[in-house]
Coordinates of C-alpha atoms in Angstrom, one line a residue:
M1 CA 0.0 0.0 0.0
L2 CA 1.0 3.6 -0.4
K3 CA 2.4 5.0 2.9
Q4 CA 3.8 8.5 2.2
I5 CA 4.2 11.2 -0.3
I6 CA 6.9 13.9 0.3
C7 CA 7.8 16.9 -1.9
D8 CA 10.0 19.9 -0.8
K9 CA 7.7 22.1 -2.9
F10 CA 4.6 21.4 -0.8
K11 CA 3.7 24.0 1.7
T12 CA 2.3 21.3 4.0
Q13 CA 3.4 17.7 3.8
P14 CA 0.5 15.2 3.8
E15 CA 0.1 12.8 6.7
A16 CA 0.9 9.1 6.3
F17 CA -1.7 7.2 4.3
R18 CA -3.7 4.3 5.7
T19 CA -5.8 1.5 4.4
G20 CA -9.4 2.5 3.8
L21 CA -10.3 6.2 3.4
N22 CA -7.8 9.0 2.8
V23 CA -9.3 12.5 2.3
V24 CA -7.8 15.6 0.7
L25 CA -10.0 18.2 2.5
G26 CA -10.6 21.6 1.1
S27 CA -12.0 24.7 3.0
S28 CA -15.5 25.1 4.2
D29 CA -16.1 27.9 1.6
G30 CA -15.5 25.4 -1.2
S31 CA -12.5 27.4 -2.6
N32 CA -11.1 26.2 -5.9
A33 CA -7.5 26.4 -7.2
I34 CA -6.0 25.3 -3.9
G35 CA -4.5 22.0 -5.2
K36 CA -7.0 19.2 -4.4
T37 CA -7.2 17.8 -7.9
T38 CA -3.5 18.4 -8.4
F39 CA -2.7 16.3 -5.4
L40 CA -4.9 13.5 -6.8
L41 CA -2.9 13.7 -10.0
I42 CA 0.3 13.3 -7.9
L43 CA -1.3 10.2 -6.3
D44 CA -1.8 8.9 -9.9
F45 CA 1.8 9.9 -10.6
V46 CA 3.3 7.8 -7.8
F47 CA 1.1 4.8 -8.9
G48 CA 2.8 5.0 -12.3
G49 CA 0.3 7.2 -14.1
D50 CA 1.1 9.7 -16.9
G51 CA -1.5 12.4 -16.1
Y52 CA 0.3 14.7 -13.8
T53 CA 3.0 16.0 -16.1
K54 CA 0.4 16.4 -18.9
A55 CA -2.4 18.0 -16.9
A56 CA -0.4 20.1 -14.5
K57 CA 1.9 22.0 -16.9
D58 CA 0.9 25.2 -15.1
V59 CA 2.4 23.8 -11.9
I60 CA 5.7 23.2 -13.7
N61 CA 5.6 26.6 -15.3
H62 CA 5.2 28.4 -11.9
I63 CA 7.4 26.2 -9.5
D64 CA 9.7 24.5 -12.1
H65 CA 10.4 20.8 -12.3
H66 CA 10.2 19.0 -9.0
T67 CA 10.7 15.6 -7.5
I68 CA 8.1 13.5 -5.7
D69 CA 9.4 11.1 -3.0
F70 CA 7.1 8.3 -1.9
I71 CA 7.0 5.1 0.1
F72 CA 5.1 1.9 -0.4
E73 CA 4.8 -0.9 2.1
F74 CA 4.3 -4.5 1.2
D75 CA 4.4 -7.4 3.8
G76 CA 5.8 -5.1 6.4
I77 CA 8.7 -4.0 4.2
S78 CA 9.1 -0.3 3.1
Y79 CA 10.2 0.6 -0.4
F80 CA 11.4 4.1 -1.1
F81 CA 11.1 5.7 -4.5
S82 CA 11.3 9.1 -6.3
R83 CA 10.0 10.4 -9.6
S84 CA 10.8 13.7 -11.2
T85 CA 8.6 15.7 -13.6
S86 CA 11.8 16.4 -15.6
R87 CA 12.2 12.6 -16.3
P88 CA 8.7 11.1 -15.9
S89 CA 9.7 7.9 -17.8
V90 CA 12.0 6.9 -14.9
V91 CA 11.3 5.9 -11.4
N92 CA 14.2 5.9 -8.9
R93 CA 14.5 3.2 -6.3
C94 CA 16.0 4.9 -3.2
D95 CA 17.3 4.2 0.3
S96 CA 15.5 5.5 3.3
K97 CA 17.1 8.9 2.8
F98 CA 15.8 9.0 -0.8
R99 CA 19.3 8.6 -2.3
V100 CA 19.0 7.0 -5.7
I101 CA 20.0 3.3 -5.7
E102 CA 18.6 2.3 -9.1
E103 CA 16.9 3.9 -12.1
M104 CA 13.9 1.9 -13.2
P105 CA 12.1 2.4 -16.5
L106 CA 8.4 3.2 -15.8
Q107 CA 7.2 -0.1 -17.3
K108 CA 9.5 -2.0 -14.9
Y109 CA 8.2 0.0 -11.9
R110 CA 4.6 -0.7 -12.9
G111 CA 5.5 -4.4 -13.1
F112 CA 6.9 -4.1 -9.6
L113 CA 3.6 -2.8 -8.3
F114 CA 1.7 -5.5 -10.2
D115 CA 3.8 -8.2 -8.5
E116 CA 3.8 -6.7 -5.0
Y117 CA 0.0 -6.2 -5.0
K118 CA -0.2 -9.9 -5.9
I119 CA -2.3 -9.4 -9.0
H120 CA -2.6 -12.7 -10.8
L121 CA -4.5 -11.6 -13.9
Q122 CA -3.7 -12.4 -17.6
G123 CA -3.7 -9.9 -20.5
I124 CA -3.9 -6.7 -18.4
S125 CA -1.2 -4.4 -17.0
F126 CA -1.1 -2.5 -13.7
S127 CA -1.8 0.8 -15.4
E128 CA -4.7 -0.6 -17.3
I129 CA -6.2 -1.7 -14.0
V130 CA -5.8 1.4 -11.9
D131 CA -6.3 4.0 -14.7
R132 CA -10.0 2.9 -15.0
F133 CA -10.7 3.7 -11.4
F134 CA -8.6 6.8 -10.7
R135 CA -11.4 9.1 -11.6
I136 CA -9.7 12.5 -11.5
Y137 CA -11.2 15.6 -13.2
G138 CA -9.9 15.8 -16.7
H139 CA -9.0 12.2 -17.1
G140 CA -12.1 11.5 -19.2
N141 CA -13.2 8.4 -17.3
H142 CA -15.9 9.9 -15.0
N143 CA -18.9 9.5 -17.3
E144 CA -21.5 8.5 -14.7
H145 CA -23.6 6.8 -17.4
K146 CA -20.8 4.6 -18.7
P147 CA -18.5 3.9 -15.8
L148 CA -16.9 0.9 -17.6
Q149 CA -15.8 3.0 -20.6
G150 CA -12.9 5.4 -21.1
E151 CA -13.2 8.6 -23.2
R152 CA -11.6 7.2 -26.4
E153 CA -12.6 3.6 -25.9
T154 CA -15.1 1.3 -27.6
M155 CA -17.7 -0.5 -25.6
A156 CA -16.2 -3.9 -26.6
T157 CA -12.8 -2.9 -25.3
A158 CA -14.3 -1.7 -22.0
V159 CA -16.2 -5.0 -21.6
E160 CA -13.1 -7.0 -22.3
Y161 CA -11.2 -5.1 -19.6
L162 CA -14.1 -5.8 -17.2
L163 CA -13.8 -9.5 -18.0
K164 CA -10.0 -9.4 -17.6
L165 CA -10.4 -7.8 -14.1
L166 CA -12.9 -10.5 -13.1
D167 CA -10.5 -13.2 -14.6
K168 CA -13.2 -14.3 -17.1
F169 CA -11.4 -13.3 -20.3
Q170 CA -9.9 -16.7 -21.2
D171 CA -12.8 -18.0 -23.2
I172 CA -13.3 -14.7 -25.0
Q173 CA -9.6 -14.6 -25.9
K174 CA -9.9 -18.1 -27.3
L175 CA -12.8 -17.0 -29.4
K176 CA -10.9 -14.0 -30.7
T177 CA -7.9 -16.1 -31.5
A178 CA -10.0 -18.8 -33.2
E179 CA -11.8 -16.2 -35.4
E180 CA -8.5 -14.5 -36.4
S181 CA -6.9 -17.9 -37.0
Y182 CA -9.7 -19.4 -39.1
G183 CA -10.7 -16.1 -40.7
I184 CA -14.3 -16.9 -40.1
K185 CA -17.1 -14.9 -38.6
P186 CA -20.8 -15.7 -38.8
S187 CA -21.5 -12.9 -41.3
K188 CA -19.0 -14.5 -43.7
Q189 CA -20.4 -18.0 -43.8
I190 CA -22.3 -17.9 -47.0
E191 CA -22.0 -21.2 -48.8
R192 CA -23.5 -23.2 -51.7
S193 CA -25.1 -26.4 -50.7
V194 CA -23.4 -29.7 -51.4
S195 CA -26.2 -30.7 -53.8
D196 CA -25.7 -27.6 -55.8
I197 CA -22.0 -28.2 -56.1
T198 CA -22.5 -31.8 -57.1
A199 CA -25.0 -30.9 -59.8
K200 CA -22.6 -28.3 -61.2
I201 CA -19.7 -30.7 -61.3
G202 CA -21.9 -33.2 -63.2
E203 CA -22.9 -30.5 -65.7
N204 CA -19.2 -29.6 -66.3
K205 CA -18.3 -33.2 -66.8
E206 CA -20.9 -33.5 -69.6
K207 CA -19.4 -30.4 -71.3
I208 CA -15.9 -31.8 -70.9
T209 CA -16.9 -35.1 -72.6
A210 CA -18.5 -33.2 -75.5
L211 CA -15.4 -31.0 -75.9
E212 CA -13.0 -34.0 -75.8
K213 CA -15.0 -35.6 -78.7
R214 CA -14.7 -32.4 -80.7
R215 CA -10.9 -32.2 -80.0
D216 CA -10.5 -35.8 -81.1
K217 CA -12.3 -35.0 -84.3
L218 CA -9.9 -32.1 -85.0
C219 CA -7.0 -34.4 -84.5
Q220 CA -8.4 -37.0 -86.9
Q221 CA -8.6 -34.5 -89.7
N222 CA -4.9 -34.9 -90.3
E223 CA -3.2 -38.3 -89.5
E224 CA 0.0 -36.5 -89.0
A225 CA -1.5 -34.0 -86.5
N226 CA -2.4 -36.1 -83.5
L227 CA -1.8 -33.3 -81.1
Q228 CA -2.9 -35.2 -78.0
A229 CA -0.4 -38.0 -78.8
L230 CA 2.3 -35.3 -79.1
G231 CA 1.4 -33.9 -75.7
I232 CA 0.3 -30.6 -77.0
D233 CA -1.8 -28.6 -74.6
S234 CA -4.0 -25.6 -75.2
K235 CA -1.2 -23.1 -74.6
Q236 CA 1.2 -24.9 -76.9
A237 CA -1.4 -25.2 -79.5
E238 CA -2.2 -21.5 -79.3
K239 CA 1.5 -20.7 -79.6
L240 CA 1.8 -23.0 -82.6
A241 CA -1.3 -21.3 -84.2
N242 CA 0.4 -17.9 -83.7
I243 CA 3.6 -19.3 -85.2
K244 CA 1.7 -20.6 -88.2
K245 CA 0.0 -17.3 -88.6
E246 CA 3.3 -15.4 -88.5
L247 CA 5.0 -17.9 -90.8
G248 CA 2.3 -17.5 -93.4
R249 CA 2.6 -13.7 -93.1
L250 CA 6.4 -14.0 -93.6
I251 CA 6.1 -16.3 -96.6
R252 CA 3.7 -13.9 -98.2
R253 CA 6.0 -11.0 -97.5
K254 CA 9.0 -12.8 -98.9
S255 CA 7.1 -13.6 -102.1
L256 CA 6.1 -10.0 -102.6
L257 CA 9.7 -8.8 -102.0
T258 CA 11.1 -11.5 -104.3
S259 CA 8.8 -10.5 -107.1
Q260 CA 9.8 -6.8 -106.6
L261 CA 13.5 -7.8 -106.7
N262 CA 13.0 -9.7 -110.0
A263 CA 11.2 -6.9 -111.6
V264 CA 13.9 -4.4 -110.6
Q265 CA 16.7 -6.6 -111.8
N266 CA 14.9 -7.2 -115.2
N267 CA 14.9 -3.4 -115.7
M268 CA 18.7 -3.1 -115.1
P269 CA 20.2 -1.4 -118.2
E270 CA 23.1 -3.1 -120.0
N271 CA 25.0 0.1 -120.5
D272 CA 27.0 1.1 -117.4
G273 CA 27.5 4.7 -118.6
V274 CA 30.7 4.1 -120.6
L275 CA 30.8 5.3 -124.3
R276 CA 31.6 2.2 -126.4
K277 CA 30.2 3.1 -130.0
D278 CA 32.6 4.4 -132.7
F279 CA 30.9 6.6 -135.4
S280 CA 34.1 7.3 -137.5
A281 CA 33.2 4.6 -140.1
L282 CA 30.2 6.7 -141.2
L283 CA 32.6 9.2 -142.8
R284 CA 33.4 6.7 -145.6
F285 CA 29.7 7.0 -146.7
F286 CA 28.9 10.4 -145.4
P287 CA 32.0 12.5 -145.5
E288 CA 30.0 15.6 -144.5
A289 CA 28.4 13.9 -141.3
N290 CA 28.8 15.6 -138.0
I291 CA 30.4 12.8 -135.9
D292 CA 30.6 15.0 -132.8
A293 CA 26.8 15.4 -132.7
F294 CA 26.4 11.6 -132.7
N295 CA 28.9 11.2 -130.0
D296 CA 27.1 13.8 -127.9
V297 CA 23.8 12.0 -128.2
E298 CA 25.5 8.7 -127.3
T299 CA 27.2 10.3 -124.3
F300 CA 23.9 11.6 -123.0
H301 CA 22.2 8.2 -123.3
A302 CA 25.2 6.6 -121.5
K303 CA 24.8 9.1 -118.6
I304 CA 21.0 8.4 -118.2
N305 CA 21.7 4.7 -118.1
S306 CA 24.4 5.2 -115.5
F307 CA 21.9 7.1 -113.2
L308 CA 19.2 4.5 -113.7
R309 CA 21.5 1.7 -113.0
A310 CA 22.7 3.3 -109.7
D311 CA 19.0 3.8 -108.6
I312 CA 18.2 0.1 -109.3
E313 CA 21.4 -1.1 -107.6
E314 CA 20.4 0.9 -104.5
E315 CA 16.9 -0.6 -104.5
V316 CA 18.4 -4.1 -104.9
S317 CA 20.8 -3.5 -102.0
Q318 CA 17.7 -2.7 -99.8
L319 CA 15.5 -5.6 -101.0
V320 CA 18.1 -8.4 -100.7
P321 CA 18.8 -7.9 -96.9
Q322 CA 15.1 -7.8 -96.2
I323 CA 14.6 -11.1 -98.0
E324 CA 17.5 -12.6 -96.1
Y325 CA 16.1 -11.4 -92.7
I326 CA 12.7 -12.9 -93.6
D327 CA 14.4 -16.2 -94.6
A328 CA 16.1 -16.4 -91.2
D329 CA 12.8 -15.8 -89.4
I330 CA 11.1 -18.4 -91.6
T331 CA 13.8 -20.9 -90.8
S332 CA 13.5 -20.2 -87.1
Y333 CA 9.7 -20.7 -87.1
E334 CA 9.9 -23.9 -89.2
K335 CA 12.5 -25.2 -86.7
Q336 CA 10.1 -24.5 -83.8
I337 CA 7.3 -26.4 -85.5
E338 CA 9.6 -29.2 -86.4
D339 CA 10.7 -29.5 -82.8
T340 CA 7.1 -30.1 -81.6
G341 CA 6.6 -32.9 -84.1
V342 CA 3.6 -31.2 -85.6
A343 CA 3.3 -31.4 -89.4
K344 CA 4.1 -28.2 -91.2
T345 CA 1.0 -28.8 -93.3
L346 CA -1.3 -28.6 -90.3
S347 CA -3.4 -25.5 -90.7
Q348 CA -3.5 -22.5 -88.4
S349 CA -7.3 -22.9 -88.2
I350 CA -7.1 -26.5 -86.8
L351 CA -4.5 -25.3 -84.2
T352 CA -6.6 -22.3 -83.2
Q353 CA -9.7 -24.5 -82.7
Y354 CA -7.7 -27.1 -80.9
A355 CA -6.3 -24.5 -78.5
R356 CA -9.7 -23.0 -77.9
V357 CA -11.3 -26.4 -77.1
S358 CA -8.4 -27.5 -74.9
R359 CA -8.5 -24.3 -73.0
E360 CA -12.2 -24.7 -72.3
I361 CA -11.6 -28.3 -71.1
E362 CA -8.9 -27.1 -68.8
R363 CA -11.1 -24.3 -67.4
L364 CA -13.9 -26.7 -66.6
E365 CA -11.6 -29.2 -65.0
D366 CA -10.1 -26.5 -62.8
E367 CA -13.6 -25.4 -61.9
N368 CA -14.5 -28.9 -60.9
E369 CA -11.4 -29.3 -58.9
A370 CA -12.1 -26.0 -57.1
M371 CA -15.7 -27.2 -56.3
Q372 CA -14.4 -30.5 -55.1
N373 CA -12.1 -28.6 -52.7
E374 CA -15.1 -26.5 -51.7
M375 CA -17.0 -29.6 -50.6
E376 CA -14.0 -30.8 -48.6
Q377 CA -13.6 -27.4 -47.1
S378 CA -17.3 -27.3 -46.3
K379 CA -16.8 -30.3 -44.0
K380 CA -13.8 -28.7 -42.3
R381 CA -15.7 -25.4 -42.0
K382 CA -18.6 -27.3 -40.3
E383 CA -16.1 -28.6 -37.7
I384 CA -14.7 -25.0 -37.3
D385 CA -18.3 -23.7 -37.0
D386 CA -18.9 -26.1 -34.2
I387 CA -15.7 -25.0 -32.4
L388 CA -16.6 -21.3 -32.8
A389 CA -20.2 -21.9 -31.7
N390 CA -19.0 -23.6 -28.6
L391 CA -16.6 -20.7 -27.9
R392 CA -19.3 -18.2 -28.5
R393 CA -21.5 -20.0 -26.0
K394 CA -18.7 -19.8 -23.5
Q395 CA -18.3 -16.1 -24.2
E396 CA -21.9 -15.6 -23.5
E397 CA -21.6 -17.6 -20.3
A398 CA -18.6 -15.5 -19.2
L399 CA -20.6 -12.3 -20.0
E400 CA -23.6 -13.6 -18.1
S401 CA -21.5 -14.7 -15.1
A402 CA -19.7 -11.2 -15.0
E403 CA -23.0 -9.4 -15.2
S404 CA -24.5 -11.5 -12.5
E405 CA -21.5 -11.1 -10.2
V406 CA -21.3 -7.3 -10.6
N407 CA -25.0 -6.8 -10.3
A408 CA -25.2 -9.0 -7.1
E409 CA -22.3 -7.0 -5.5
M410 CA -23.8 -3.7 -6.6
K411 CA -27.1 -4.7 -5.0
R412 CA -25.4 -5.6 -1.8
I413 CA -23.6 -2.2 -1.7
N414 CA -26.6 -0.2 -2.8
D415 CA -28.8 -1.8 -0.2
I416 CA -26.3 -0.7 2.5
I417 CA -26.2 2.8 1.1
T418 CA -30.0 3.2 0.6
G419 CA -31.4 0.9 3.2
G420 CA -32.7 -1.3 0.4
D421 CA -35.6 1.0 -0.4
R422 CA -34.3 2.4 -3.7
A423 CA -33.4 0.9 -7.0
T424 CA -30.0 -0.6 -7.6
P425 CA -27.9 0.3 -10.7
V426 CA -28.0 -2.5 -13.2
L427 CA -25.2 -3.5 -15.7
T428 CA -26.4 -5.3 -18.8
L429 CA -23.6 -7.1 -20.9
K430 CA -24.8 -8.0 -24.4
P431 CA -23.4 -10.8 -26.7
D432 CA -21.8 -8.3 -29.0
K433 CA -19.8 -6.9 -26.0
S434 CA -21.8 -3.7 -25.8
F435 CA -23.3 -2.7 -22.5
E436 CA -25.9 -0.6 -20.7
F437 CA -25.6 0.9 -17.2
E438 CA -28.5 2.6 -15.5
T439 CA -30.6 2.8 -12.4
P440 CA -34.2 1.8 -13.4
N441 CA -36.8 4.5 -13.0
D442 CA -34.4 7.1 -11.6
K443 CA -32.4 9.4 -13.9
S444 CA -31.4 12.0 -11.4
E445 CA -27.8 13.3 -11.3
G446 CA -27.3 12.3 -7.7
T447 CA -28.4 8.7 -8.4
A448 CA -26.3 8.5 -11.5
Y449 CA -23.1 9.5 -9.6
K450 CA -24.1 7.2 -6.7
G451 CA -24.3 4.4 -9.3
L452 CA -20.8 5.1 -10.5
V453 CA -19.5 4.9 -7.0
V454 CA -21.4 1.7 -6.3
Y455 CA -19.9 0.2 -9.4
D456 CA -16.4 1.2 -8.4
L457 CA -16.8 -0.2 -4.8
S458 CA -18.1 -3.4 -6.3
M459 CA -15.0 -3.7 -8.5
L460 CA -12.8 -2.9 -5.5
S461 CA -14.4 -5.8 -3.7
L462 CA -14.5 -8.3 -6.6
T463 CA -11.1 -7.7 -8.2
P464 CA -7.4 -7.2 -7.3
L465 CA -7.9 -3.5 -7.9
P466 CA -5.7 -2.0 -5.1
A467 CA -7.1 1.6 -4.8
L468 CA -9.8 4.1 -5.9
I469 CA -9.5 7.8 -6.5
H470 CA -12.7 9.9 -6.6
D471 CA -12.4 13.6 -7.3
S472 CA -14.8 16.1 -5.6
S473 CA -16.6 16.5 -9.0
I474 CA -18.0 13.0 -8.3
V475 CA -18.7 12.8 -4.6
K476 CA -20.2 16.2 -4.1
R477 CA -23.0 15.4 -6.5
I478 CA -24.3 12.5 -4.4
E479 CA -27.2 13.0 -2.0
D480 CA -26.1 13.8 1.6
A481 CA -27.7 10.7 3.2
D482 CA -26.2 8.4 0.6
F483 CA -22.8 10.0 0.9
E484 CA -22.6 9.4 4.6
Q485 CA -23.1 5.6 4.0
I486 CA -20.6 5.7 1.1
L487 CA -17.9 7.2 3.5
S488 CA -18.5 4.2 5.8
L489 CA -18.0 1.8 2.8
Y490 CA -14.9 3.7 1.7
Q491 CA -13.5 3.2 5.3
E492 CA -14.4 -0.5 5.3
C493 CA -12.3 -1.1 2.2
G494 CA -9.4 -1.0 4.7
D495 CA -10.5 -4.5 5.9
M496 CA -9.5 -5.8 2.5
G497 CA -6.1 -3.9 2.7
K498 CA -7.3 -1.5 0.0
Q499 CA -7.1 2.3 -0.2
V500 CA -9.6 5.0 -1.3
F501 CA -8.5 8.6 -1.9
I502 CA -11.1 11.4 -2.3
A503 CA -11.0 15.1 -2.6
F504 CA -13.7 17.0 -0.7
D505 CA -14.7 20.4 0.6
K506 CA -17.5 22.0 2.6
A507 CA -17.4 19.1 5.1
D508 CA -19.0 21.3 7.8
T509 CA -22.2 21.6 5.8
Y510 CA -22.9 17.9 6.2
T511 CA -24.1 16.0 9.3
D512 CA -21.9 15.6 12.4
D513 CA -21.2 12.0 11.6
T514 CA -20.2 12.8 8.0
Y515 CA -17.9 15.6 9.2
R516 CA -16.4 13.4 11.8
M517 CA -15.6 10.6 9.3
L518 CA -14.1 13.1 6.8
D519 CA -12.1 14.9 9.5
E520 CA -10.7 11.6 10.9
A521 CA -9.7 10.4 7.4
T522 CA -8.1 13.6 6.3
V523 CA -4.4 13.3 5.3
L524 CA -4.0 16.8 3.8
R525 CA -5.9 20.0 4.5
L526 CA -5.9 22.8 1.8
S527 CA -7.3 26.3 1.8
I528 CA -6.7 29.8 0.6
G529 CA -3.3 30.7 2.1
N530 CA -2.5 27.0 2.6
E531 CA -2.5 25.9 -1.0
L532 CA -0.6 22.7 -2.0
F533 CA 2.4 24.6 -3.4
G534 CA 1.9 27.7 -1.1
K535 CA 0.3 29.9 -3.7
S536 CA -2.4 30.0 -6.3
W537 CA -1.5 31.4 -9.7
S538 CA -5.0 31.3 -11.0
R539 CA -6.6 33.4 -8.3
K540 CA -6.9 37.2 -8.7
T541 CA -4.5 39.3 -6.7
A542 CA -5.6 41.8 -4.0
E543 CA -5.1 44.6 -6.4
T544 CA -7.8 43.2 -8.7
K545 CA -10.3 42.0 -6.1
H546 CA -12.5 45.0 -6.4
K547 CA -12.9 44.7 -10.2
P548 CA -16.4 43.4 -11.1
I549 CA -16.5 39.8 -12.2
S550 CA -19.2 37.7 -13.6
T551 CA -21.1 35.5 -11.2
F552 CA -21.8 33.0 -14.0
R553 CA -19.2 30.3 -14.5
S554 CA -19.2 27.1 -16.5
N555 CA -19.2 23.8 -14.7
D556 CA -15.6 23.2 -16.0
E557 CA -14.5 26.5 -14.3
Q558 CA -16.2 25.5 -11.1
E559 CA -14.6 22.1 -11.0
T560 CA -11.0 23.0 -12.1
E561 CA -8.6 23.4 -9.3

């Protein structure tokens, strides 16, 4: 249990804590901003919480970083620790003079508390236990209508934590693991019947038989083209059909280019542009003939032939390589056909039809195999469904058991508080792990907050939860008569070795018995002039006291300390 908190920044050091009720008492005028909620945050801090350094930044801004020293006692042995706001992720284990012996990561320190409080629960950490019941203003966990649920938490998660605290989570964890492992949930179990699958398989077999006959007929059209005997499947047949198609295109292209080459070569002029004719013999018959004119004409013709021959030779030089390339491709394709053993004379049409029929046969066979597997899986899925159904029944039983236990304990506690003449809060846990929490026929604020406290006291009794913290924003809303009985129950928690910490003010406005219980349980008294850190940086100074202020404040302003 927590025995002591010490800080050199406190104006007044709190008394030693005890089992049962521990009160942080404010002044009779209900003054705010004196440090009640801040001290509750420090309590959370020493229990390993994170809220103090986040919610009390104004404290650090005004008094700087500071160290909290504290003492726990387990089995008669005192353990000394310190934790600084400058290094909140570390808790120091100390000697009795608070000299550091060891630096512990925060997670290790929480594990220490988990072990020393002898908590033997699975799947939940120390901080996940206490955070749910340290109800401090600003923590987001004091919704009186949903006491199970944190501010950013789903109902299912809240219910799971409840079952973990009651040590009833094992069957639910098995169900979650099974659903994740099998990948099956009720909404996904949409199946065809076995009879429908069997009928479809029979229909496909009939189609396969007809297609095989058609494929056999295609093979019989050419004795050299028994594709099945050659082991040609649909993909190979389709490939061969494409090769045949490309081969035909290449042969046609070669024929066209060859015809073009022959035509060009036939037009090749004999004269290469060299002047070979001699016209001097004409002079014997025609002495007056102009031989030079004849030579000029012949030279002109020779030049034309020379140009024409060059153009033709250029065209031939382009056509011949194209034909050679096509010849190489034709040879390659013919070699591929030859390697398969398929006759070159086999038509592309037969190959294409063979490929199409074979592909459809393969598709139907694959579909039948898949449906056969589906029938086998259906049997396995039925076995899985039985397993899941059994686990779901166990989950429902765990939820019903938890609901029954909590409601029975809440009734016992509520009867003590009200004398048994007023309705008890009721928790309803649903199979989908949602919940409802309400007091039947009574929706008043006081009853709602009483219900929250009744729930917390029930959980303190039923679970290894070591402590409760209730801020004044909770307890001051409860009816006076009920609150007096609740104080007695807080005090009786000491019989279980557990602690309750509350913040409270205006104690002298209650009955003498209430005042006496609060006064006796007080471990720290705060007021104006005796604030937790000796000053209030949020209260107006004397110089501004006479300035008019609004008498209307929001609930948040009234509750913030």
